[in-house]
PDB file of N, CA and C in Angstrom:
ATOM      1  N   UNK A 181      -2.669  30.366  -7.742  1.00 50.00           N
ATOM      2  CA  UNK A 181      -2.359  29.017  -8.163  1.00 50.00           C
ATOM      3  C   UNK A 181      -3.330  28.068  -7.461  1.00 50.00           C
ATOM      4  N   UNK A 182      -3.680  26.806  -8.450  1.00 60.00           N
ATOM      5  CA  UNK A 182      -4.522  26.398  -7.587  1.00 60.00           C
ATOM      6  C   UNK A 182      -4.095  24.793  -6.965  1.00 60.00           C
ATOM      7  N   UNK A 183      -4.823  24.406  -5.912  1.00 66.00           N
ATOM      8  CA  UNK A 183      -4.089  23.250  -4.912  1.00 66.00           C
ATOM      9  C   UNK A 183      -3.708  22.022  -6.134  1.00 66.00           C
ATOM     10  N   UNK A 184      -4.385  21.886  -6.970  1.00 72.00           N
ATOM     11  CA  UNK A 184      -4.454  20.832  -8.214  1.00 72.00           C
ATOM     12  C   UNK A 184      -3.116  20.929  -8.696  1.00 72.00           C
ATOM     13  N   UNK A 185      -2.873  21.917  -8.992  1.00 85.00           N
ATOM     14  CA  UNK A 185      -2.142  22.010 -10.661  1.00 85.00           C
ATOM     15  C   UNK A 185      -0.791  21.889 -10.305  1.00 85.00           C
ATOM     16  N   UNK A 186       0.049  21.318  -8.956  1.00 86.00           N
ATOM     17  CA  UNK A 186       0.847  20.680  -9.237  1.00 86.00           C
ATOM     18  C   UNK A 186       1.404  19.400  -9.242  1.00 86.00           C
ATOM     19  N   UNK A 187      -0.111  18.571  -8.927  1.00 86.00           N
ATOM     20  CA  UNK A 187      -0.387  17.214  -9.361  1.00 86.00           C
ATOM     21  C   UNK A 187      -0.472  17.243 -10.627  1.00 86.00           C
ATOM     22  N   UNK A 188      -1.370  18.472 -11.314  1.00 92.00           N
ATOM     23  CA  UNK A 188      -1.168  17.673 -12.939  1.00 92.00           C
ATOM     24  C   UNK A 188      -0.067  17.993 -13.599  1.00 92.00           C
ATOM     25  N   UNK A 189       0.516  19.334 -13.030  1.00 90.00           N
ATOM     26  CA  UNK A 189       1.914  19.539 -13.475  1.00 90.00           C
ATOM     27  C   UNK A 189       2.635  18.003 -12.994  1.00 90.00           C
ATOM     28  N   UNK A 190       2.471  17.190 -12.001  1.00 87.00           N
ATOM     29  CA  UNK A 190       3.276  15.592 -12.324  1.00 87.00           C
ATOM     30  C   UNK A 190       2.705  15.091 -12.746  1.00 87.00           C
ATOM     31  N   UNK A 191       1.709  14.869 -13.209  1.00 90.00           N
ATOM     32  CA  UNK A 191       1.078  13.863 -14.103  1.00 90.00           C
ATOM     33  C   UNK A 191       1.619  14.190 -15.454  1.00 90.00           C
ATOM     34  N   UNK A 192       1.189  15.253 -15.944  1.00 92.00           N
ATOM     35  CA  UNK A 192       1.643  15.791 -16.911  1.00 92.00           C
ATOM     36  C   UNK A 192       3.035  15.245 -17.688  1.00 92.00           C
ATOM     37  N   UNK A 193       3.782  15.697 -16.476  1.00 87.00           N
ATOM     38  CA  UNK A 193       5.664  15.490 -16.963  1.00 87.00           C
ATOM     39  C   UNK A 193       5.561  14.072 -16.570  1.00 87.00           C
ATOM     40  N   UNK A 194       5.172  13.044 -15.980  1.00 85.00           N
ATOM     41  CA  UNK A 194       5.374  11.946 -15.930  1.00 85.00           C
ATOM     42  C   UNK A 194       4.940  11.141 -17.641  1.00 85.00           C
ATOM     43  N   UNK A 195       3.695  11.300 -17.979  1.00 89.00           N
ATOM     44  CA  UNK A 195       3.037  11.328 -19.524  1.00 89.00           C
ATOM     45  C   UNK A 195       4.612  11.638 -20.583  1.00 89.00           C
ATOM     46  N   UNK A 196       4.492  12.900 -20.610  1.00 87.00           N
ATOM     47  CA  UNK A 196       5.181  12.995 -21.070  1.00 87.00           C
ATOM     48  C   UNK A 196       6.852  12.456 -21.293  1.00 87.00           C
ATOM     49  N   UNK A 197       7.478  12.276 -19.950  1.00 83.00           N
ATOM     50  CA  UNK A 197       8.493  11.159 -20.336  1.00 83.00           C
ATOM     51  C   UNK A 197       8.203   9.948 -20.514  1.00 83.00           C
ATOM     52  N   UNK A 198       7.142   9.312 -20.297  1.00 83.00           N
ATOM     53  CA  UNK A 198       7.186   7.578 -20.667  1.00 83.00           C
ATOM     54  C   UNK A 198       6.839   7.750 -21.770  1.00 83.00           C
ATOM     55  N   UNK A 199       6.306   8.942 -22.779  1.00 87.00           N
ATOM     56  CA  UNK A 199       6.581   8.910 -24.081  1.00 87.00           C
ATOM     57  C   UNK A 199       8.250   8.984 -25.190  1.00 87.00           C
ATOM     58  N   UNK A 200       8.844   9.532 -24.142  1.00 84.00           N
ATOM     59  CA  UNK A 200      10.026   9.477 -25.065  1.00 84.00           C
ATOM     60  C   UNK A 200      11.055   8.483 -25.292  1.00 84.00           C
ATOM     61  N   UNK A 201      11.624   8.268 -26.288  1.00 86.00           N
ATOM     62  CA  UNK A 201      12.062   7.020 -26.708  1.00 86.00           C
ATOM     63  C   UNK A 201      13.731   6.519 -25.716  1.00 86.00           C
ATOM     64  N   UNK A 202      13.688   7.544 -24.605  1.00 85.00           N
ATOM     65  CA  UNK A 202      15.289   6.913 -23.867  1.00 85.00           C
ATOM     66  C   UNK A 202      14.288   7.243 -22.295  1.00 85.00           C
ATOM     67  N   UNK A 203      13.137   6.744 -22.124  1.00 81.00           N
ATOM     68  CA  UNK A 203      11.931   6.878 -21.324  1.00 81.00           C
ATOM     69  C   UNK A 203      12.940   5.873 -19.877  1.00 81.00           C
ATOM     70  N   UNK A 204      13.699   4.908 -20.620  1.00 84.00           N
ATOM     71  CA  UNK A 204      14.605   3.769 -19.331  1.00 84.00           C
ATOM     72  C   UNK A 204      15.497   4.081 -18.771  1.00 84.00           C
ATOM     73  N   UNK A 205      16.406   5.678 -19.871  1.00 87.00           N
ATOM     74  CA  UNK A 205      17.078   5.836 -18.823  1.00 87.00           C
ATOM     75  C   UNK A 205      17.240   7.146 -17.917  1.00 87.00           C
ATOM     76  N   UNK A 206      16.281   8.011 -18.419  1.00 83.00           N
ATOM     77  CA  UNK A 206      15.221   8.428 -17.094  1.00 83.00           C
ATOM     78  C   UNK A 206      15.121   7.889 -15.631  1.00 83.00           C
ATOM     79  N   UNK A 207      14.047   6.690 -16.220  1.00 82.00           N
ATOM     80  CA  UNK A 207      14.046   6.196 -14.832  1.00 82.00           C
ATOM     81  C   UNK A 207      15.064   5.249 -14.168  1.00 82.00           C
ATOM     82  N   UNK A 208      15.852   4.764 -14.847  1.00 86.00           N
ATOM     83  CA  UNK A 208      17.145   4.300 -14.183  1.00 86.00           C
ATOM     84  C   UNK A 208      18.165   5.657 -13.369  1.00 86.00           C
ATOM     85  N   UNK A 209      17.656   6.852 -14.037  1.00 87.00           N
ATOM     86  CA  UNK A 209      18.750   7.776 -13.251  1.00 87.00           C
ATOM     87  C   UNK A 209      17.715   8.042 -11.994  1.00 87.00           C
ATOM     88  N   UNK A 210      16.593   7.989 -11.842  1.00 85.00           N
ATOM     89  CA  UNK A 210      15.598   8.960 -11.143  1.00 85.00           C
ATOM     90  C   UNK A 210      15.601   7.792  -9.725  1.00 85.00           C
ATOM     91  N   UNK A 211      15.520   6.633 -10.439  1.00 88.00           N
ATOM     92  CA  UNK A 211      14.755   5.557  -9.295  1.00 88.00           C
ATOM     93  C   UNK A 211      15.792   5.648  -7.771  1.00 88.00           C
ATOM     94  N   UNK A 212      16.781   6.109  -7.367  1.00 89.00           N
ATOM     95  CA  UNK A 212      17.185   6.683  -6.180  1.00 89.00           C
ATOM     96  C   UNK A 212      16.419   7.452  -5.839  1.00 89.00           C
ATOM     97  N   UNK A 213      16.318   8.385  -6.297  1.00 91.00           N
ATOM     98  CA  UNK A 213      15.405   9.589  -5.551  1.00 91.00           C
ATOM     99  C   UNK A 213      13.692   9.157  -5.411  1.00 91.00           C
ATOM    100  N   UNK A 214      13.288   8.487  -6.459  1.00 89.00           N
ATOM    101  CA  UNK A 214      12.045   8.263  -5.784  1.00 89.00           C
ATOM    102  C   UNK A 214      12.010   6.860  -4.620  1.00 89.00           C
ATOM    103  N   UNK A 215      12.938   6.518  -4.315  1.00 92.00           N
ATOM    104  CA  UNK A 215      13.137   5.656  -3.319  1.00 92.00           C
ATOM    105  C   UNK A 215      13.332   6.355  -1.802  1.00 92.00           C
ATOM    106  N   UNK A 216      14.026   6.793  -2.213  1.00 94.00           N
ATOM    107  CA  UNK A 216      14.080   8.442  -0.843  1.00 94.00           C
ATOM    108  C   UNK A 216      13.038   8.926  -0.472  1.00 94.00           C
ATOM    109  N   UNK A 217      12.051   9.269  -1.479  1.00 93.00           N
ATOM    110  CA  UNK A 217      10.944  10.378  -1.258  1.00 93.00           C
ATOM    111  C   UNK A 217       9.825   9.326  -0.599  1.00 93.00           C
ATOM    112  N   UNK A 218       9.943   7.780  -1.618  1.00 94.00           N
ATOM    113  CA  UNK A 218       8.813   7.080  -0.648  1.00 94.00           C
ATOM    114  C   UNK A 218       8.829   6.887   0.512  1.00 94.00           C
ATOM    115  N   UNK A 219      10.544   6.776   1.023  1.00 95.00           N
ATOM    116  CA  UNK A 219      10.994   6.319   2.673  1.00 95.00           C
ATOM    117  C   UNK A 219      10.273   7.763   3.038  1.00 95.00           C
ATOM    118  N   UNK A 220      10.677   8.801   2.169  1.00 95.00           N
ATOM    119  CA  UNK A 220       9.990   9.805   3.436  1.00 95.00           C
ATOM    120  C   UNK A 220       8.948   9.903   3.728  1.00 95.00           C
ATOM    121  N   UNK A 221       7.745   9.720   2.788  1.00 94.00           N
ATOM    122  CA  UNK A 221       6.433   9.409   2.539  1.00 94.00           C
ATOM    123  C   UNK A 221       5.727   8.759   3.825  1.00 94.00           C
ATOM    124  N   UNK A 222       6.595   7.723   3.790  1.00 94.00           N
ATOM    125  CA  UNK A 222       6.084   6.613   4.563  1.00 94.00           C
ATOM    126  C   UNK A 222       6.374   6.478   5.869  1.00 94.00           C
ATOM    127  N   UNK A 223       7.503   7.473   6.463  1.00 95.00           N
ATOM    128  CA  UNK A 223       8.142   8.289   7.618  1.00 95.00           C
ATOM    129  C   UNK A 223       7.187   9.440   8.309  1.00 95.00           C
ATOM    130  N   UNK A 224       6.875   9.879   7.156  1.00 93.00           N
ATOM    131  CA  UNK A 224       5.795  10.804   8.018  1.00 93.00           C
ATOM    132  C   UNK A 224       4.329  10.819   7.804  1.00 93.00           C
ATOM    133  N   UNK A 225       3.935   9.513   7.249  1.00 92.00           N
ATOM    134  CA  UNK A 225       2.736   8.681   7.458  1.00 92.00           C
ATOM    135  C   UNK A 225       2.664   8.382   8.855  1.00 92.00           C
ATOM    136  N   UNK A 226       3.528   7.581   8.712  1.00 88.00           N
ATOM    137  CA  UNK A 226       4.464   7.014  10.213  1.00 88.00           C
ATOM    138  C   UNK A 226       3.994   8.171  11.232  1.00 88.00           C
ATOM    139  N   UNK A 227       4.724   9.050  11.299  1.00 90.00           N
ATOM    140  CA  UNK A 227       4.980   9.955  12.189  1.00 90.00           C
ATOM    141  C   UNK A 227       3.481  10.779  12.659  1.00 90.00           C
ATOM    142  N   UNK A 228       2.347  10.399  12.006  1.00 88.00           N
ATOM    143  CA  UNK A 228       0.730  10.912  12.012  1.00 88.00           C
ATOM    144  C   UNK A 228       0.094  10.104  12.714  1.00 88.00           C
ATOM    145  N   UNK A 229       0.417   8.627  12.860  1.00 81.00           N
ATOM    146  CA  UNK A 229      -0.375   7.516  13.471  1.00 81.00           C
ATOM    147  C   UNK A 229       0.059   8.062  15.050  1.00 81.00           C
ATOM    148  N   UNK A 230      -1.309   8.391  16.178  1.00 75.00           N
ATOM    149  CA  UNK A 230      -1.030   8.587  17.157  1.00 75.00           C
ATOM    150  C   UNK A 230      -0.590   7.660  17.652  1.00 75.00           C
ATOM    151  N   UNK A 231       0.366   7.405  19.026  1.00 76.00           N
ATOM    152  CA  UNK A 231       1.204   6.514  19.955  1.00 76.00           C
ATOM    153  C   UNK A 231      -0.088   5.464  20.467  1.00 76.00           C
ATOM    154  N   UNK A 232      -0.043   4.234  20.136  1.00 69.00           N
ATOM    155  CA  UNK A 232      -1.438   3.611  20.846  1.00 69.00           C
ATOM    156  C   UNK A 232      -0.860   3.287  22.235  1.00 69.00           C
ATOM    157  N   UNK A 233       0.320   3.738  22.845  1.00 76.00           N
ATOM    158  CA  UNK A 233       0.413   3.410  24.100  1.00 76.00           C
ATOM    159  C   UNK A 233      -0.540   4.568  24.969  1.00 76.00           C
ATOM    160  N   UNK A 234      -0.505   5.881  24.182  1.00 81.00           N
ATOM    161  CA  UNK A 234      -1.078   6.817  25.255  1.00 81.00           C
ATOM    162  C   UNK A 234      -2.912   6.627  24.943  1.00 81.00           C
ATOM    163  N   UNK A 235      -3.405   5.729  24.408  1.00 79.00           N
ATOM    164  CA  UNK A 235      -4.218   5.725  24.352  1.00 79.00           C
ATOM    165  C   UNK A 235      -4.857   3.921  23.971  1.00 79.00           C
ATOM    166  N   UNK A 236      -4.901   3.475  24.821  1.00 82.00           N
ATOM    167  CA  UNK A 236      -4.907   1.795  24.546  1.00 82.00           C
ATOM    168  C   UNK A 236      -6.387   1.516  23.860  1.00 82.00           C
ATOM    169  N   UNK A 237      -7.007   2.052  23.947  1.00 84.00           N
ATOM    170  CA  UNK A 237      -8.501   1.712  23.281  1.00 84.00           C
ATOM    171  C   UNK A 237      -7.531   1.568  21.939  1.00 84.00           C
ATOM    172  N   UNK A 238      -7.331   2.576  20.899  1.00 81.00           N
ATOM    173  CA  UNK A 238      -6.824   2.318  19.712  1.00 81.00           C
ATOM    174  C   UNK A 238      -6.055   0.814  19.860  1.00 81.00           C
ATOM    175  N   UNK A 239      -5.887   0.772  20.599  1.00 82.00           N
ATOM    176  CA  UNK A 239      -4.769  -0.417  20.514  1.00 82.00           C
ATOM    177  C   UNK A 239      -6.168  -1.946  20.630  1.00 82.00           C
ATOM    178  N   UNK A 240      -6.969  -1.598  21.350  1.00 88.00           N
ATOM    179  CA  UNK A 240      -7.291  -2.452  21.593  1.00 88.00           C
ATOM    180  C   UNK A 240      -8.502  -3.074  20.632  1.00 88.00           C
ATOM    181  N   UNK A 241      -8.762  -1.995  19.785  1.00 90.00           N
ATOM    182  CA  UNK A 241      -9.339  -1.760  18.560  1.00 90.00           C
ATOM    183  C   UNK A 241      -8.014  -2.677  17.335  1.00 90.00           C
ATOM    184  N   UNK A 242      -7.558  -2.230  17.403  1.00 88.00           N
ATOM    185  CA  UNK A 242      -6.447  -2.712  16.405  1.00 88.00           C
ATOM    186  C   UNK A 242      -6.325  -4.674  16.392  1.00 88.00           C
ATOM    187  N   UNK A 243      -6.231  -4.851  17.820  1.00 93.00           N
ATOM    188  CA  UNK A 243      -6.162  -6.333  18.399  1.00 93.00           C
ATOM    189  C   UNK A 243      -6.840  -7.065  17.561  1.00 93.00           C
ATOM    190  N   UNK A 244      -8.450  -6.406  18.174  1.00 96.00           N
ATOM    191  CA  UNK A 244      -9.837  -6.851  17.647  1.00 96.00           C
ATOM    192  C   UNK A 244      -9.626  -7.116  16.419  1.00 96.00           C
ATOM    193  N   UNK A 245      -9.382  -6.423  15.415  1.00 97.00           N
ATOM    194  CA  UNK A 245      -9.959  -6.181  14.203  1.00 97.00           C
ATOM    195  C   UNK A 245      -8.567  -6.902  13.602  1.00 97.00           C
ATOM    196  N   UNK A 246      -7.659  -7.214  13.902  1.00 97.00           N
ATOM    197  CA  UNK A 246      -6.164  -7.815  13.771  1.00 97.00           C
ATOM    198  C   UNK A 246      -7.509  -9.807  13.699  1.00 97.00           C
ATOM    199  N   UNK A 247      -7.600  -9.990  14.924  1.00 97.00           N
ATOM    200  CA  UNK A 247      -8.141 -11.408  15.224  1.00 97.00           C
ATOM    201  C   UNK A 247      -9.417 -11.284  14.687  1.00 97.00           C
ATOM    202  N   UNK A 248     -10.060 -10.774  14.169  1.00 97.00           N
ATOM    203  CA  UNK A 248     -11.383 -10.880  13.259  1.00 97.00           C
ATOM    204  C   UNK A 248     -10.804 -11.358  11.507  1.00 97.00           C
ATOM    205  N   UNK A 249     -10.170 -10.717  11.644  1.00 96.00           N
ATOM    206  CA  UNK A 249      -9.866 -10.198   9.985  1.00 96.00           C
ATOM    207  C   UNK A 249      -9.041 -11.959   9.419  1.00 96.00           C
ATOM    208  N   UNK A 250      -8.405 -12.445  10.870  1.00 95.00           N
ATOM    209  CA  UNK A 250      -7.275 -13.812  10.685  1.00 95.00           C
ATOM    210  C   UNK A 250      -8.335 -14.760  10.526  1.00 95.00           C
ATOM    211  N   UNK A 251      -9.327 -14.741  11.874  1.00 94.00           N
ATOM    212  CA  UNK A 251     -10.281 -15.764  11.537  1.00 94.00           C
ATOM    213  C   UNK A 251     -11.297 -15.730  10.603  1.00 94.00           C
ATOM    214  N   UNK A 252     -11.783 -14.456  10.396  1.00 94.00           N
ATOM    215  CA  UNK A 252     -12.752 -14.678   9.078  1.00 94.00           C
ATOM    216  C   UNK A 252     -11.934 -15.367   7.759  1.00 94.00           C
ATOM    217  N   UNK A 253     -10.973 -14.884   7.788  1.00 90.00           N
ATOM    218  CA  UNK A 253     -10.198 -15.980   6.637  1.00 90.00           C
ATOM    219  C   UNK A 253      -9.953 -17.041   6.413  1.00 90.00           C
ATOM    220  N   UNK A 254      -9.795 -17.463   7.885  1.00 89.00           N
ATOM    221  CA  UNK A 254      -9.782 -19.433   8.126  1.00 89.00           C
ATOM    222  C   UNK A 254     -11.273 -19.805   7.554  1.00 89.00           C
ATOM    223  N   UNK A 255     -12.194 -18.511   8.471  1.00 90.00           N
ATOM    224  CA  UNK A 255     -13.474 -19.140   7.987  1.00 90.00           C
ATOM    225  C   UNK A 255     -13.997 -19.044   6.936  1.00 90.00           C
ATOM    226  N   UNK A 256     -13.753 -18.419   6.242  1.00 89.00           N
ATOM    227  CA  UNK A 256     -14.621 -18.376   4.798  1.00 89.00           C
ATOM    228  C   UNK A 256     -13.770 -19.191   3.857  1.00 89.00           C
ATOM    229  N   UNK A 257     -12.258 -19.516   3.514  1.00 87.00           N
ATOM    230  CA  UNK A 257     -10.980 -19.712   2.675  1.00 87.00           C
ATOM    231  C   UNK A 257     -11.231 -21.338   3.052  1.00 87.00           C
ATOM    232  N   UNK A 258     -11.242 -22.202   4.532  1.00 85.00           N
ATOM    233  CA  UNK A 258     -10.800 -23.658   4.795  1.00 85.00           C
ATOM    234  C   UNK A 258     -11.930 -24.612   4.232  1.00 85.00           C
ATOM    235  N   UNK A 259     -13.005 -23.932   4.589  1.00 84.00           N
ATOM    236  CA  UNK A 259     -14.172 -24.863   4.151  1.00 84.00           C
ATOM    237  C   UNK A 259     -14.170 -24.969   2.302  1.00 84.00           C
ATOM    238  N   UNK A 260     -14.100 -24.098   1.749  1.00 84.00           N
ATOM    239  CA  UNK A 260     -13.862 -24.171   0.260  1.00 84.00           C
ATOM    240  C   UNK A 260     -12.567 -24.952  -0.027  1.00 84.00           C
ATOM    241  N   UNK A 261     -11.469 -24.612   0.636  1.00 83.00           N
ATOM    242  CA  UNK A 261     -10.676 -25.873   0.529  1.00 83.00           C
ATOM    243  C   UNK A 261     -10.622 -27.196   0.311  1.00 83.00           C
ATOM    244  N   UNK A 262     -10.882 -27.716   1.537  1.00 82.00           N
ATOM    245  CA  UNK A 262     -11.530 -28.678   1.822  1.00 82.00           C
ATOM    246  C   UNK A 262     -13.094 -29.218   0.708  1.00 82.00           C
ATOM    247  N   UNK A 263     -13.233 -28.875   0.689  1.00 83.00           N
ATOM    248  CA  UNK A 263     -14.538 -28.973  -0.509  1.00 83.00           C
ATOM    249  C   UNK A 263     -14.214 -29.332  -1.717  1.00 83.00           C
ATOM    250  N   UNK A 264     -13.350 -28.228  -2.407  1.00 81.00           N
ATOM    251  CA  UNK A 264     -12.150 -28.990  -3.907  1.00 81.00           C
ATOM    252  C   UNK A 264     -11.309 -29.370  -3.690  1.00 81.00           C
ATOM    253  N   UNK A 265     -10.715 -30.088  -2.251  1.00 80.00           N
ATOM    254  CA  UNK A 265      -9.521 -30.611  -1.922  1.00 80.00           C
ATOM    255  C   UNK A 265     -10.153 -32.082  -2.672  1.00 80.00           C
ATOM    256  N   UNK A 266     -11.604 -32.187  -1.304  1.00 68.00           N
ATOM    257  CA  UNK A 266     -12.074 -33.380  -1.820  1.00 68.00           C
ATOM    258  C   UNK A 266     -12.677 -34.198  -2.763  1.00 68.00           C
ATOM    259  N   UNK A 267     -12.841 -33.302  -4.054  1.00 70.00           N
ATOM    260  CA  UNK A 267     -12.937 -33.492  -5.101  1.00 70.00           C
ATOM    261  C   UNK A 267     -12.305 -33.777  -6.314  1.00 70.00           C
ATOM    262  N   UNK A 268     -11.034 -33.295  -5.517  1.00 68.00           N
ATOM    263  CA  UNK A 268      -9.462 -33.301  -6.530  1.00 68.00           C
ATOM    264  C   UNK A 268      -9.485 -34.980  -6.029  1.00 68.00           C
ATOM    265  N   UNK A 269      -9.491 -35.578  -5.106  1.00 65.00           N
ATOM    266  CA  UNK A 269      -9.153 -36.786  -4.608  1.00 65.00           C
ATOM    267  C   UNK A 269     -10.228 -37.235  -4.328  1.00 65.00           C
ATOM    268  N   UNK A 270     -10.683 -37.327  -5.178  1.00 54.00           N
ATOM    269  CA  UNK A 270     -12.396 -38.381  -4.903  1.00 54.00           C
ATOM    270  C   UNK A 270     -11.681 -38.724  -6.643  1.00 54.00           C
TER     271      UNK A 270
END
């Protein structure tokens, strides 16, 4: 068997029910369980990110790039603001 084919085996069956004509209540019965599976998803995403306490560089990497990412936005986003602010009111 190969690593693929039981992604397209869901792709597949997913296709195939949003073709059929009671396709809503499908997913009205299903949407619990894929609510479950994302918490778990996202639990053991979770659970892969190493501890940045045992290792503070990551952390301190994170900071950085946390306060780069805020101010490049003031900086590139305020001045254009300001620019058609003052044009709206001119």
């Amino acid at each position: 068997m190969s690593s693929g084919s039981l992604e397209m085996g869901a792709l597949i069956a997913g296709v195939t029910i949003s073709t059929f004509p009671y396709n809503l209540d499908v997913i009205a019965k299903i949407v619990s369980i894929r609510d479950f599976f994302i918490t778990l998803f996202f639990v053991a995403l979770g659970m892969g990110i190493p501890n940045p306490l045992q290792n503070l560089s990551i952390l301190a990497i994170a900071a950085v790039t946390a306060v780069f990412l805020i101010a490049s936005r003031f900086l590139s986003v305020y001045p254009l603001l300001s620019i058609f602010c003052a044009m709206v009111t001119a």
